[in-house]
mmCIF file of C-alpha atoms in Angstrom:
data_model
loop_
_atom_site.group_PDB
_atom_site.id
_atom_site.type_symbol
_atom_site.label_atom_id
_atom_site.label_comp_id
_atom_site.label_asym_id
_atom_site.label_seq_id
_atom_site.Cartn_x
_atom_site.Cartn_y
_atom_site.Cartn_z
ATOM 1 C CA MET A 1 -162.812 101.147 67.163
ATOM 2 C CA GLU A 2 -160.255 102.488 64.690
ATOM 3 C CA TYR A 3 -156.974 103.951 65.869
ATOM 4 C CA SER A 4 -154.592 106.443 64.303
ATOM 5 C CA ILE A 5 -151.411 108.393 64.930
ATOM 6 C CA GLY A 6 -152.205 111.470 67.033
ATOM 7 C CA GLN A 7 -155.331 109.989 68.572
ATOM 8 C CA THR A 8 -155.716 110.881 72.260
ATOM 9 C CA PHE A 9 -157.365 109.175 75.215
ATOM 10 C CA GLU A 10 -158.438 110.602 78.552
ATOM 11 C CA GLY A 11 -158.194 108.686 81.803
ATOM 12 C CA ILE A 12 -157.161 105.345 80.351
ATOM 13 C CA TYR A 13 -156.610 103.913 76.916
ATOM 14 C CA PRO A 14 -158.083 100.623 75.677
ATOM 15 C CA PRO A 15 -155.721 97.629 75.524
ATOM 16 C CA GLU A 16 -156.699 97.258 71.854
ATOM 17 C CA ALA A 17 -154.994 100.599 71.185
ATOM 18 C CA ALA A 18 -151.723 99.168 72.499
ATOM 19 C CA VAL A 19 -152.147 96.118 70.263
ATOM 20 C CA TRP A 20 -152.798 98.431 67.299
ATOM 21 C CA CYS A 21 -149.636 100.381 68.149
ATOM 22 C CA ASN A 22 -147.525 97.214 68.249
ATOM 23 C CA GLU A 23 -148.783 96.287 64.788
ATOM 24 C CA ASN A 24 -148.372 99.771 63.304
ATOM 25 C CA ASN A 25 -144.948 101.075 64.354
ATOM 26 C CA ALA A 26 -146.409 103.270 67.092
ATOM 27 C CA HIS A 27 -146.576 103.656 70.839
ATOM 28 C CA ILE A 28 -148.755 105.325 73.441
ATOM 29 C CA GLU A 29 -147.214 108.196 75.345
ATOM 30 C CA GLU A 30 -148.617 110.035 78.323
ATOM 31 C CA ILE A 31 -149.110 113.716 77.496
ATOM 32 C CA THR A 32 -150.789 114.855 80.710
ATOM 33 C CA GLU A 33 -150.060 118.505 81.496
ATOM 34 C CA PRO A 34 -148.717 119.196 84.998
ATOM 35 C CA GLY A 35 -151.581 119.805 87.414
ATOM 36 C CA ALA A 36 -154.222 118.323 85.095
ATOM 37 C CA ALA A 37 -157.069 116.501 86.806
ATOM 38 C CA VAL A 38 -157.283 113.783 84.158
ATOM 39 C CA ARG A 39 -154.404 111.834 82.617
ATOM 40 C CA GLN A 40 -154.087 111.997 78.829
ATOM 41 C CA PHE A 41 -152.420 109.610 76.408
ATOM 42 C CA GLN A 42 -151.620 109.912 72.720
ATOM 43 C CA ILE A 43 -150.735 107.432 69.983
ATOM 44 C CA GLN A 44 -147.425 108.490 68.482
ATOM 45 C CA GLU A 45 -145.426 107.089 65.615
ATOM 46 C CA ASN A 46 -142.161 105.380 66.514
ATOM 47 C CA THR A 47 -139.227 107.273 65.123
ATOM 48 C CA PRO A 48 -136.146 105.339 64.158
ATOM 49 C CA PRO A 49 -133.101 106.024 66.282
ATOM 50 C CA GLU A 50 -130.829 108.693 64.879
ATOM 51 C CA VAL A 51 -127.987 107.303 62.828
ATOM 52 C CA THR A 52 -124.593 108.558 63.978
ATOM 53 C CA VAL A 53 -121.232 108.954 62.270
ATOM 54 C CA GLU A 54 -120.106 106.001 64.364
ATOM 55 C CA ASP A 55 -122.839 103.848 62.789
ATOM 56 C CA TYR A 56 -121.473 104.629 59.325
ATOM 57 C CA ASP A 57 -117.931 103.954 60.511
ATOM 58 C CA ARG A 58 -118.902 100.580 62.011
ATOM 59 C CA ALA A 59 -120.715 99.603 58.803
ATOM 60 C CA LEU A 60 -117.672 100.548 56.730
ATOM 61 C CA GLU A 61 -115.220 98.658 58.937
ATOM 62 C CA GLN A 62 -117.496 95.586 59.023
ATOM 63 C CA HIS A 63 -117.751 95.584 55.230
ATOM 64 C CA ILE A 64 -113.970 95.729 54.876
ATOM 65 C CA TYR A 65 -113.508 92.976 57.466
ATOM 66 C CA ASP A 66 -116.172 90.716 55.912
ATOM 67 C CA THR A 67 -114.620 91.137 52.466
ATOM 68 C CA ARG A 68 -111.165 90.239 53.783
ATOM 69 C CA VAL A 69 -112.393 87.156 55.647
ATOM 70 C CA ALA A 70 -114.427 85.959 52.662
ATOM 71 C CA ARG A 71 -111.163 85.776 50.700
ATOM 72 C CA GLY A 72 -109.511 83.698 53.426
ATOM 73 C CA TYR A 73 -107.447 86.426 55.072
ATOM 74 C CA THR A 74 -108.636 85.813 58.605
ATOM 75 C CA THR A 75 -105.749 87.178 60.684
ATOM 76 C CA ARG A 76 -103.665 89.187 58.226
ATOM 77 C CA GLU A 77 -104.620 91.956 55.871
ATOM 78 C CA PRO A 78 -103.897 91.222 52.211
ATOM 79 C CA SER A 79 -101.817 94.407 52.073
ATOM 80 C CA TYR A 80 -99.143 92.599 54.120
ATOM 81 C CA TYR A 81 -98.280 90.785 50.896
ATOM 82 C CA LEU A 82 -97.398 93.835 48.763
ATOM 83 C CA GLN A 83 -93.764 92.644 48.514
ATOM 84 C CA SER A 84 -94.597 88.949 48.243
ATOM 85 C CA SER A 85 -92.759 86.750 45.748
ATOM 86 C CA VAL A 86 -95.985 84.781 45.273
ATOM 87 C CA PRO A 87 -97.768 86.436 42.331
ATOM 88 C CA ARG A 88 -101.320 85.734 43.560
ATOM 89 C CA TRP A 89 -100.656 87.124 47.030
ATOM 90 C CA LYS A 90 -98.931 90.191 45.643
ATOM 91 C CA GLN A 91 -101.854 90.838 43.270
ATOM 92 C CA ASP A 92 -104.359 90.292 46.084
ATOM 93 C CA ALA A 93 -102.483 92.978 48.028
ATOM 94 C CA LEU A 94 -102.695 95.404 45.102
ATOM 95 C CA ASP A 95 -106.397 94.623 44.611
ATOM 96 C CA TRP A 96 -106.954 95.039 48.362
ATOM 97 C CA VAL A 97 -105.275 98.431 48.657
ATOM 98 C CA ALA A 98 -107.328 99.794 45.739
ATOM 99 C CA PHE A 99 -110.515 98.381 47.296
ATOM 100 C CA VAL A 100 -109.843 99.850 50.746
ATOM 101 C CA ASP A 101 -109.026 103.225 49.161
ATOM 102 C CA GLU A 102 -112.336 103.162 47.295
ATOM 103 C CA CYS A 103 -114.242 102.186 50.458
ATOM 104 C CA MET A 104 -112.574 104.874 52.550
ATOM 105 C CA LEU A 105 -113.153 107.596 49.963
ATOM 106 C CA TYR A 106 -116.856 106.728 49.815
ATOM 107 C CA GLY A 107 -117.174 106.367 53.595
ATOM 108 C CA LEU A 108 -115.359 109.608 54.363
ATOM 109 C CA ASP A 109 -117.432 111.479 51.793
ATOM 110 C CA VAL A 110 -120.644 110.331 53.495
ATOM 111 C CA GLN A 111 -119.267 111.079 56.965
ATOM 112 C CA ASN A 112 -118.148 114.568 55.924
ATOM 113 C CA ARG A 113 -121.561 115.307 54.409
ATOM 114 C CA TYR A 114 -123.194 114.031 57.601
ATOM 115 C CA ALA A 115 -120.995 116.283 59.744
ATOM 116 C CA ALA A 116 -121.891 119.244 57.501
ATOM 117 C CA GLY A 117 -125.612 118.559 57.970
ATOM 118 C CA GLU A 118 -126.107 117.602 54.343
ATOM 119 C CA THR A 119 -128.315 114.806 53.037
ATOM 120 C CA VAL A 120 -126.726 111.375 53.378
ATOM 121 C CA PRO A 121 -127.902 107.883 52.474
ATOM 122 C CA SER A 122 -129.680 105.802 55.075
ATOM 123 C CA LEU A 123 -127.475 103.250 56.797
ATOM 124 C CA GLU A 124 -128.993 100.508 54.642
ATOM 125 C CA GLU A 125 -128.356 102.504 51.451
ATOM 126 C CA PHE A 126 -124.819 103.206 52.644
ATOM 127 C CA ARG A 127 -124.159 99.483 53.139
ATOM 128 C CA ASN A 128 -125.661 98.649 49.752
ATOM 129 C CA ASN A 129 -123.507 101.272 48.010
ATOM 130 C CA LEU A 130 -120.182 100.227 49.518
ATOM 131 C CA PRO A 131 -117.685 99.174 46.842
ATOM 132 C CA VAL A 132 -117.294 95.523 45.928
ATOM 133 C CA ILE A 133 -113.810 94.178 45.344
ATOM 134 C CA THR A 134 -112.823 92.559 42.077
ATOM 135 C CA TRP A 135 -110.003 90.111 42.652
ATOM 136 C CA THR A 136 -107.641 89.736 39.708
ATOM 137 C CA TYR A 137 -107.265 86.052 40.568
ATOM 138 C CA ALA A 138 -110.883 84.991 40.808
ATOM 139 C CA ASP A 139 -109.913 81.522 42.069
ATOM 140 C CA PRO A 140 -108.313 81.960 45.505
ATOM 141 C CA SER A 141 -106.608 78.554 45.277
ATOM 142 C CA VAL A 142 -104.280 79.719 42.493
ATOM 143 C CA LEU A 143 -100.766 80.686 43.581
ATOM 144 C CA TYR A 144 -98.560 80.431 40.484
ATOM 145 C CA GLY A 145 -101.046 80.220 37.638
ATOM 146 C CA ASP A 146 -101.929 76.519 37.467
ATOM 147 C CA GLN A 147 -98.860 75.308 39.384
ATOM 148 C CA GLY A 148 -100.103 75.244 42.940
ATOM 149 C CA THR A 149 -102.859 75.612 45.445
ATOM 150 C CA LEU A 150 -103.318 77.973 48.307
ATOM 151 C CA GLY A 151 -102.073 76.866 51.703
ATOM 152 C CA ILE A 152 -102.872 78.418 55.040
ATOM 153 C CA LEU A 153 -102.534 82.190 54.993
#
């Protein structure tokens, strides 16, 4: 037997229908009207859970955190080094502040459009469109040009 979204069953539904649902992003829901003599079931498509503003916020914060940790800043934000006398750390701080600004502007734009009921990217598209940082010092081991290596941050 073939199965499809919207198909109904009276009394019981065949176990094969449940298997079909599991393989086709669907489920079987009881749709019996109150007082009906016979139970009814219908195959319905699974709908993805609604994405919330909090989901976008968590994705944004995770992206910022992951970017920071990937550079080696595990406990401190690079912006702490804005007044550093170490050129690489100071430049990392400047790069970081510009990056976070760019991320926040994008994230807040999407969140504001969401709150206004406008079209927004899916959560996956949002993550894929988050800004990527460009570090001025591509090699994180450089402190003073070629004169030193990075210690523990």
